[in-house]
Amino acid sequence: MGKRRPKSPAPSKAASLPGARGASPPAKSRLSLALPLAALSLFYAAPLLSPETSIQWDAADVHYPCQRYFAQEILAGRLPVWTPYVFSGFPFLADPQVGAFYPLNWPFMLAGASPRLIQAEMAFHALLAMAGAYLFFWLVAADAWAAALGATAYALSGFFAAHASHVGMFQAASLLPWLLYCAERALRGPFLPWLGASGAVAGLMFLTGHLQTALYGSAALALYGLLRVIRTPGLMLSCGGLLAGVAAIAFLISAVMVLPGLELTEHSVRAGLDFSASHEGALEVRALATLVFPNALGALGERYQGPGDRTQYYFYGGLLLLPLAVLGIYFRRGCLVPAALILVTVWFMLGPAAGLYRLATQIPWLGKVRAPVHAWFVVAFGLAWMAASGLAGLRQRLSISWLGWSACAVFALDLCWANSWTNPLICARQSFAELYGRGTELLRSRVAPVVSPGTRFAAPDKLTIFGPMNSPLEVGIETTYGYNPLELRSYSRYRQAAAANPRLLDALAASWALDPATGEVRRRPSSLPKAWFPAAVRRVDRPDQQAAALLDLDPAKEAVVAASAAPAQEAAVLGIETGLREWRVRYRAGGAGLLLLSLPWYPGWTGEAAGERLPVLPVNLALSGVQVPAGEHELRLRFQSRRLGPGALLSVAGWLAAVGLWILGRPPGARAATAKPGG
């Protein structure tokens, strides 16, 4: 009898990721790391180094002014929970778009948050996307060149080129590979440390400030876990524990931003919106042509002919992407999971008509976000995964030494050419000074000097004449306008009424205003001070009735309130001092009565006079008022975010939990070894 063959060890259930079994060890080639990095450098060379390029659109209008203002305030030793410079006053730190609590923004902010540094943020996160994708694809494909190609395909994809002006969206999407990599490492073990790492990455995705992308990334993780369980039922408990733990840690870490952000959303123009039946931003089949032909819809030229915003419908992934993805399916190299990720995400992006979107928007928060096409980054990652699998299978069957690097080189040059060198979406082809600097200087030199201290400048929204739309934050001039999708709802309705009743601008202390018809800056002599006593008070309970009352209201003479209030007798304002989040108003009144303030009402403002705490009431639908006691006193108003403190405590607890799991979950004496590729 022959010798009995020893039994092969049973494969670990955690190591049974499709496509991992039977894979050859990774190629030991430094070139597989150097080539993607070289491609990334070439891709971002012009945006980072050329004096004839600039950030544009939301990167310039929203993210740059907000990050610069936040950095200036922090360096001055102040926490800017409230800013007086836009919308007559706004809860600045509650706005998630600022990215104030996202740690990876801090070095760029502290360095000055210049337009070029905003571009550097994007390039750095493209590097993060590339590194995370490389690690993940190496782990599942066990081929370094396949990992290099997949990382290049994802990090330089059309999604990142098109959304180069949407900083938070770009940042959150760049973390998806890291989220899936840490999750896969947790399933392969050790579980606890990689659970902590997964939760930390998910928390960072939310801290970027783009809730929609973070939710889509979290949904991708949940779908990934479900697909892993379908393939390997023994992972059910591990996946369930992983998803629950990640959700808990991510919520804790992001609470410092999410809790104030939710409060702001409750009072913003988005509060009553429901996109569950909206077709806005749904995927249109014709847009898929951009996956192969970059200018299929005219996005790269002067005449765009596609649906909606051109940045939403640009998907170019390279001429080799789909052929390699098909090869991945042909070679059966574990493409079930990425294919399912792609199909489910595309089904969702098709909008309400396809069914899944309508069902998914019943999940809390998802019904408040629009444009399901923004989930394309999940599809881009799935296609990159399949292409990496295709190259791995091809290299396994063809003993061609140059196949890996040549495929990566062709891929990289293709994407550099189409998505960067000739692409107007990734950056403007003019300097920042030419596009925005002259407008900002106009606001600084021509408008700011004439606006008296303690008054404001009024102008329409979405201006381009004064540089970035939120340039008042940079210049430091108080204005009645701004640019933010979370503008306070009542204040927005107030300004709409002011278009029909200009006297309402008097109550905003608008001493100067831009005439949109002539472009002239004109003085408004009827402007009221920032605090005054109305002669009459009218009670109107319902907000819609208050909005109607504004159309013929003279705020100098009368106030509209929902609560019980009375006018003060023989009252006068003696002095007004306003700061970043504190007001002091000296007054004299013969009897208790209502004092009006040109301050948008928002929870967190409290008043105190004569040693008594006084509630701040909504007046004239959008402004603030205080029923002050009789006599000569100083009313002190102060703003303090109600949810920032509790959110900060929860965030610290989340970080401690993530770090604790990483440290305590490591086996005693364990080495920091890289997981064996392919399981």
Coordinates of N, CA, C and O in Angstrom, one line a residue, residues 145-268:
W145 N 0.4 43.8 -8.6 CA 0.1 44.6 -9.8 C -1.4 44.7 -9.9 O -1.9 45.8 -10.4
A146 N -2.2 43.7 -9.6 CA -3.6 43.9 -9.6 C -4.1 44.9 -8.6 O -5.0 45.7 -8.8
A147 N -3.5 44.9 -7.4 CA -3.8 45.9 -6.4 C -3.4 47.3 -6.9 O -4.2 48.3 -6.7
A148 N -2.3 47.4 -7.6 CA -1.9 48.7 -8.1 C -2.8 49.2 -9.1 O -3.2 50.4 -9.2
L149 N -3.3 48.4 -10.0 CA -4.3 48.8 -11.0 C -5.6 49.2 -10.4 O -6.2 50.2 -10.8
G150 N -6.1 48.4 -9.5 CA -7.4 48.7 -8.9 C -7.3 50.0 -8.1 O -8.2 50.8 -8.1
A151 N -6.2 50.2 -7.4 CA -6.0 51.5 -6.6 C -6.0 52.7 -7.6 O -6.6 53.7 -7.3
T152 N -5.3 52.5 -8.7 CA -5.3 53.6 -9.7 C -6.6 53.9 -10.3 O -7.1 55.0 -10.4
A153 N -7.4 52.8 -10.6 CA -8.7 52.9 -11.2 C -9.6 53.6 -10.2 O -10.5 54.4 -10.7
Y154 N -9.5 53.4 -8.9 CA -10.5 54.0 -8.0 C -10.1 55.5 -7.7 O -10.9 56.4 -7.8
A155 N -8.8 55.7 -7.3 CA -8.4 57.0 -6.8 C -8.4 58.1 -7.9 O -8.5 59.2 -7.6
L156 N -8.2 57.7 -9.2 CA -8.2 58.6 -10.3 C -9.4 58.5 -11.1 O -9.5 59.0 -12.3
S157 N -10.5 58.0 -10.6 CA -11.7 57.7 -11.3 C -12.5 59.0 -11.6 O -12.2 60.1 -11.0
G158 N -13.4 58.9 -12.5 CA -14.2 60.1 -12.8 C -15.0 60.7 -11.6 O -15.3 61.9 -11.6
F159 N -15.4 59.8 -10.7 CA -16.1 60.4 -9.5 C -15.2 61.4 -8.8 O -15.7 62.5 -8.5
F160 N -14.0 61.1 -8.5 CA -13.1 62.1 -7.8 C -12.8 63.3 -8.7 O -12.6 64.4 -8.1
A161 N -12.6 63.1 -10.0 CA -12.4 64.2 -10.8 C -13.6 65.2 -10.8 O -13.5 66.4 -10.7
A162 N -14.8 64.6 -11.0 CA -16.0 65.4 -11.1 C -16.3 66.1 -9.8 O -16.9 67.2 -9.7
H163 N -16.0 65.5 -8.6 CA -16.4 66.0 -7.3 C -15.2 66.7 -6.6 O -15.1 66.8 -5.4
A164 N -14.2 67.1 -7.4 CA -13.1 67.8 -6.8 C -13.4 69.1 -6.1 O -12.6 69.6 -5.3
S165 N -14.6 69.6 -6.4 CA -15.0 70.9 -5.7 C -15.9 70.6 -4.5 O -16.2 71.5 -3.8
H166 N -16.2 69.3 -4.3 CA -17.1 69.0 -3.1 C -16.2 68.3 -2.1 O -16.1 67.1 -2.1
V167 N -15.6 69.1 -1.2 CA -14.5 68.6 -0.4 C -15.0 67.5 0.5 O -14.3 66.4 0.6
G168 N -16.1 67.7 1.3 CA -16.5 66.7 2.2 C -16.9 65.4 1.5 O -16.6 64.3 2.0
M169 N -17.6 65.5 0.3 CA -17.9 64.3 -0.4 C -16.7 63.5 -0.9 O -16.6 62.3 -0.8
F170 N -15.7 64.3 -1.4 CA -14.4 63.7 -1.9 C -13.7 63.0 -0.7 O -13.3 61.8 -0.8
Q171 N -13.7 63.6 0.4 CA -13.0 63.1 1.6 C -13.6 61.8 2.1 O -13.0 60.8 2.4
A172 N -15.0 61.8 2.2 CA -15.7 60.6 2.7 C -15.5 59.4 1.8 O -15.3 58.3 2.2
A173 N -15.6 59.7 0.5 CA -15.5 58.6 -0.5 C -14.1 58.0 -0.5 O -13.9 56.8 -0.8
S174 N -13.1 58.9 -0.2 CA -11.7 58.3 -0.2 C -11.5 57.4 1.0 O -10.5 56.6 0.9
L175 N -12.3 57.3 2.0 CA -12.2 56.5 3.1 C -12.9 55.1 2.9 O -12.7 54.2 3.8
L176 N -13.7 55.0 1.9 CA -14.4 53.7 1.7 C -13.5 52.5 1.6 O -13.7 51.5 2.3
P177 N -12.3 52.5 0.9 CA -11.5 51.4 0.8 C -10.9 51.0 2.2 O -10.8 49.8 2.5
W178 N -10.6 52.0 3.0 CA -10.1 51.8 4.4 C -11.2 51.1 5.2 O -10.9 50.2 6.1
L179 N -12.4 51.5 5.1 CA -13.5 51.0 5.8 C -13.7 49.5 5.5 O -13.8 48.6 6.4
L180 N -13.7 49.1 4.2 CA -13.8 47.7 3.8 C -12.6 46.9 4.2 O -12.7 45.7 4.6
Y181 N -11.4 47.5 4.1 CA -10.2 46.8 4.4 C -10.2 46.5 5.9 O -9.9 45.3 6.3
C182 N -10.5 47.4 6.8 CA -10.5 47.2 8.2 C -11.6 46.1 8.6 O -11.3 45.3 9.5
A183 N -12.7 46.2 7.9 CA -13.8 45.3 8.2 C -13.3 43.8 7.8 O -13.6 42.9 8.5
E184 N -12.7 43.7 6.6 CA -12.2 42.4 6.2 C -11.1 41.9 7.1 O -11.1 40.7 7.5
R185 N -10.3 42.7 7.6 CA -9.3 42.3 8.6 C -9.9 41.8 9.9 O -9.5 40.9 10.5
A186 N -11.0 42.5 10.3 CA -11.7 42.1 11.5 C -12.3 40.7 11.3 O -12.3 39.9 12.2
L187 N -12.9 40.4 10.1 CA -13.4 39.1 9.9 C -12.4 38.0 9.8 O -12.7 36.8 10.1
R188 N -11.2 38.4 9.4 CA -10.1 37.4 9.4 C -9.4 37.2 10.7 O -8.7 36.2 10.9
G189 N -9.6 38.2 11.6 CA -9.0 38.1 12.9 C -7.6 38.7 13.0 O -6.9 38.8 12.0
P190 N -7.2 39.3 14.1 CA -8.0 39.3 15.4 C -9.2 40.3 15.2 O -9.1 41.3 14.5
F191 N -10.3 40.0 15.8 CA -11.6 40.7 15.6 C -11.6 42.1 16.3 O -11.9 43.1 15.6
L192 N -11.3 42.2 17.6 CA -11.5 43.4 18.3 C -10.7 44.6 17.8 O -11.3 45.7 17.7
P193 N -9.4 44.4 17.6 CA -8.7 45.6 17.2 C -9.1 46.2 15.9 O -9.2 47.4 15.7
W194 N -9.5 45.3 14.9 CA -9.9 45.8 13.6 C -11.4 46.3 13.7 O -11.8 47.1 12.8
L195 N -12.1 45.8 14.7 CA -13.5 46.4 14.9 C -13.3 47.8 15.3 O -14.0 48.7 14.8
G196 N -12.3 48.1 16.2 CA -12.1 49.5 16.6 C -11.6 50.3 15.5 O -12.0 51.5 15.3
A197 N -10.7 49.8 14.6 CA -10.3 50.5 13.5 C -11.4 50.8 12.5 O -11.5 51.9 11.9
S198 N -12.3 49.8 12.2 CA -13.4 50.0 11.3 C -14.3 51.1 11.9 O -14.8 52.0 11.1
G199 N -14.6 51.1 13.2 CA -15.4 52.1 13.8 C -14.8 53.5 13.6 O -15.5 54.5 13.4
A200 N -13.5 53.6 13.8 CA -12.8 54.9 13.7 C -12.9 55.4 12.3 O -13.2 56.6 12.1
V201 N -12.7 54.6 11.3 CA -12.8 55.0 9.9 C -14.2 55.5 9.6 O -14.4 56.5 8.9
A202 N -15.2 54.7 10.0 CA -16.6 55.1 9.8 C -16.9 56.4 10.5 O -17.6 57.3 9.9
G203 N -16.4 56.6 11.7 CA -16.6 57.9 12.4 C -15.9 59.0 11.6 O -16.5 60.1 11.5
L204 N -14.8 58.8 11.1 CA -14.1 59.8 10.3 C -14.9 60.2 9.0 O -15.0 61.4 8.6
M205 N -15.5 59.2 8.4 CA -16.4 59.5 7.2 C -17.5 60.4 7.6 O -17.8 61.4 6.8
F206 N -18.1 60.3 8.7 CA -19.1 61.2 9.1 C -18.5 62.6 9.5 O -19.2 63.6 9.2
L207 N -17.4 62.6 10.1 CA -16.8 63.9 10.5 C -16.3 64.7 9.3 O -16.1 65.9 9.5
T208 N -16.2 64.1 8.1 CA -15.9 65.0 7.0 C -17.0 66.0 6.7 O -16.7 67.0 6.0
G209 N -18.2 65.8 7.2 CA -19.2 66.7 7.0 C -20.2 66.5 5.9 O -21.2 67.2 5.8
H210 N -20.0 65.4 5.1 CA -20.9 65.1 4.1 C -21.7 63.9 4.4 O -21.3 62.7 4.2
L211 N -22.8 64.1 5.1 CA -23.6 63.0 5.7 C -24.0 62.0 4.6 O -24.0 60.8 4.9
Q212 N -24.4 62.5 3.4 CA -24.9 61.6 2.4 C -23.9 60.5 2.0 O -24.2 59.3 2.0
T213 N -22.6 61.0 1.8 CA -21.6 60.1 1.4 C -21.3 59.1 2.5 O -21.0 57.9 2.2
A214 N -21.3 59.6 3.7 CA -21.0 58.7 4.9 C -22.1 57.7 5.0 O -21.8 56.5 5.3
L215 N -23.3 58.1 4.8 CA -24.4 57.1 4.9 C -24.3 56.0 3.7 O -24.5 54.8 4.0
Y216 N -23.9 56.5 2.5 CA -23.8 55.5 1.4 C -22.6 54.6 1.7 O -22.6 53.4 1.4
G217 N -21.5 55.1 2.3 CA -20.4 54.3 2.6 C -20.7 53.3 3.7 O -20.3 52.1 3.6
S218 N -21.5 53.7 4.7 CA -22.0 52.8 5.7 C -22.9 51.7 5.1 O -22.8 50.5 5.5
A219 N -23.8 52.1 4.2 CA -24.6 51.1 3.5 C -23.8 50.1 2.7 O -24.1 48.9 2.7
A220 N -22.7 50.6 2.1 CA -21.9 49.7 1.3 C -21.2 48.7 2.3 O -21.1 47.5 1.9
L221 N -20.8 49.1 3.5 CA -20.3 48.2 4.4 C -21.3 47.1 4.9 O -21.0 45.9 4.9
A222 N -22.5 47.6 5.1 CA -23.6 46.6 5.5 C -23.8 45.6 4.4 O -24.0 44.4 4.6
L223 N -23.9 46.1 3.1 CA -24.1 45.2 2.0 C -22.9 44.2 1.9 O -23.1 43.0 1.6
Y224 N -21.7 44.7 2.1 CA -20.5 43.9 2.0 C -20.6 42.8 3.0 O -20.3 41.6 2.8
G225 N -21.0 43.2 4.3 CA -21.1 42.1 5.3 C -22.2 41.1 5.0 O -22.0 39.9 5.2
L226 N -23.3 41.6 4.4 CA -24.4 40.6 4.0 C -23.9 39.6 2.9 O -24.1 38.4 3.0
L227 N -23.1 40.2 2.0 CA -22.6 39.3 0.9 C -21.6 38.3 1.4 O -21.5 37.2 1.0
R228 N -20.8 38.7 2.4 CA -19.8 37.8 3.0 C -20.5 36.7 3.7 O -20.1 35.5 3.7
V229 N -21.6 37.0 4.4 CA -22.4 36.0 5.1 C -23.0 35.0 4.2 O -23.1 33.8 4.4
I230 N -23.6 35.6 3.0 CA -24.2 34.7 2.0 C -23.2 33.7 1.5 O -23.4 32.5 1.3
R231 N -21.9 34.2 1.3 CA -20.9 33.3 0.8 C -20.4 32.3 1.9 O -20.1 31.2 1.6
T232 N -20.3 32.8 3.1 CA -19.8 32.0 4.2 C -20.7 32.2 5.4 O -20.5 33.1 6.2
P233 N -21.8 31.4 5.5 CA -22.7 31.5 6.6 C -22.1 31.5 8.0 O -22.7 32.1 8.9
G234 N -21.0 30.9 8.2 CA -20.4 30.9 9.5 C -19.9 32.2 10.0 O -19.6 32.4 11.2
L235 N -19.9 33.2 9.1 CA -19.5 34.5 9.5 C -20.7 35.4 10.0 O -20.5 36.6 10.3
M236 N -21.8 34.8 10.2 CA -23.0 35.6 10.5 C -22.8 36.4 11.8 O -23.1 37.6 11.9
L237 N -22.4 35.7 12.9 CA -22.2 36.4 14.2 C -21.1 37.4 14.1 O -21.3 38.5 14.6
S238 N -20.0 37.1 13.4 CA -18.9 38.1 13.3 C -19.4 39.3 12.5 O -19.1 40.4 12.9
C239 N -20.1 39.1 11.4 CA -20.5 40.3 10.7 C -21.6 41.1 11.4 O -21.5 42.3 11.4
G240 N -22.5 40.4 12.1 CA -23.5 41.1 12.9 C -22.8 41.9 14.0 O -23.1 43.1 14.2
G241 N -21.8 41.3 14.7 CA -21.1 42.1 15.7 C -20.3 43.2 15.1 O -20.2 44.3 15.7
L242 N -19.7 43.0 14.0 CA -18.9 44.0 13.3 C -19.8 45.2 13.0 O -19.4 46.4 13.3
L243 N -20.9 45.0 12.3 CA -21.8 46.1 11.9 C -22.3 46.9 13.1 O -22.4 48.1 13.1
A244 N -22.7 46.1 14.1 CA -23.3 46.8 15.3 C -22.2 47.6 16.0 O -22.4 48.8 16.4
G245 N -21.0 47.1 16.1 CA -19.9 47.8 16.8 C -19.5 49.0 16.0 O -19.2 50.1 16.6
V246 N -19.4 48.8 14.7 CA -19.0 50.0 13.8 C -20.0 51.1 13.9 O -19.7 52.3 14.0
A247 N -21.3 50.7 13.9 CA -22.3 51.8 14.0 C -22.2 52.5 15.3 O -22.4 53.8 15.4
A248 N -22.0 51.8 16.4 CA -21.9 52.4 17.7 C -20.7 53.3 17.8 O -20.8 54.5 18.3
I249 N -19.6 52.8 17.4 CA -18.3 53.6 17.5 C -18.4 54.9 16.6 O -18.0 56.0 17.0
A250 N -18.9 54.6 15.4 CA -19.0 55.8 14.5 C -19.9 56.8 15.0 O -19.6 58.0 14.8
F251 N -21.0 56.4 15.6 CA -22.0 57.5 16.1 C -21.3 58.2 17.3 O -21.4 59.5 17.3
L252 N -20.6 57.5 18.1 CA -20.0 58.2 19.3 C -18.9 59.2 18.7 O -18.9 60.3 19.2
I253 N -18.0 58.7 17.9 CA -17.0 59.6 17.4 C -17.5 60.8 16.7 O -17.0 61.9 16.8
S254 N -18.5 60.6 15.9 CA -19.0 61.8 15.1 C -20.1 62.6 15.8 O -20.6 63.6 15.3
A255 N -20.4 62.3 17.1 CA -21.5 63.0 17.8 C -21.2 64.5 17.9 O -22.1 65.3 17.9
V256 N -19.9 64.8 18.0 CA -19.5 66.2 18.2 C -19.9 67.1 17.0 O -20.2 68.3 17.1
M257 N -20.1 66.5 15.9 CA -20.5 67.2 14.7 C -22.0 66.9 14.4 O -22.8 67.7 14.0
V258 N -22.4 65.6 14.6 CA -23.7 65.2 14.2 C -24.8 65.8 15.0 O -25.8 66.3 14.5
L259 N -24.6 65.9 16.3 CA -25.6 66.4 17.2 C -25.9 67.9 16.9 O -27.1 68.3 16.7
P260 N -24.9 68.8 16.9 CA -25.2 70.2 16.5 C -25.7 70.3 15.1 O -26.6 71.1 14.8
G261 N -25.2 69.4 14.2 CA -25.7 69.4 12.8 C -27.1 69.1 12.7 O -27.9 69.7 11.9
L262 N -27.6 68.1 13.5 CA -29.0 67.7 13.4 C -29.9 68.9 14.0 O -31.0 69.1 13.4
E263 N -29.4 69.6 15.0 CA -30.2 70.7 15.5 C -30.3 71.8 14.5 O -31.4 72.4 14.3
L264 N -29.2 72.1 13.8 CA -29.2 73.1 12.7 C -30.2 72.6 11.6 O -31.0 73.4 11.1
T265 N -30.1 71.4 11.2 CA -31.0 70.9 10.2 C -32.4 71.0 10.6 O -33.3 71.3 9.7
E266 N -32.8 70.8 11.8 CA -34.1 70.9 12.3 C -34.7 72.3 12.1 O -35.9 72.5 11.9
H267 N -33.8 73.3 12.1 CA -34.3 74.7 11.9 C -33.9 75.3 10.6 O -34.1 76.5 10.4
S268 N -33.4 74.4 9.7 CA -33.0 74.9 8.4 C -34.0 74.8 7.3 O -35.1 74.2 7.5

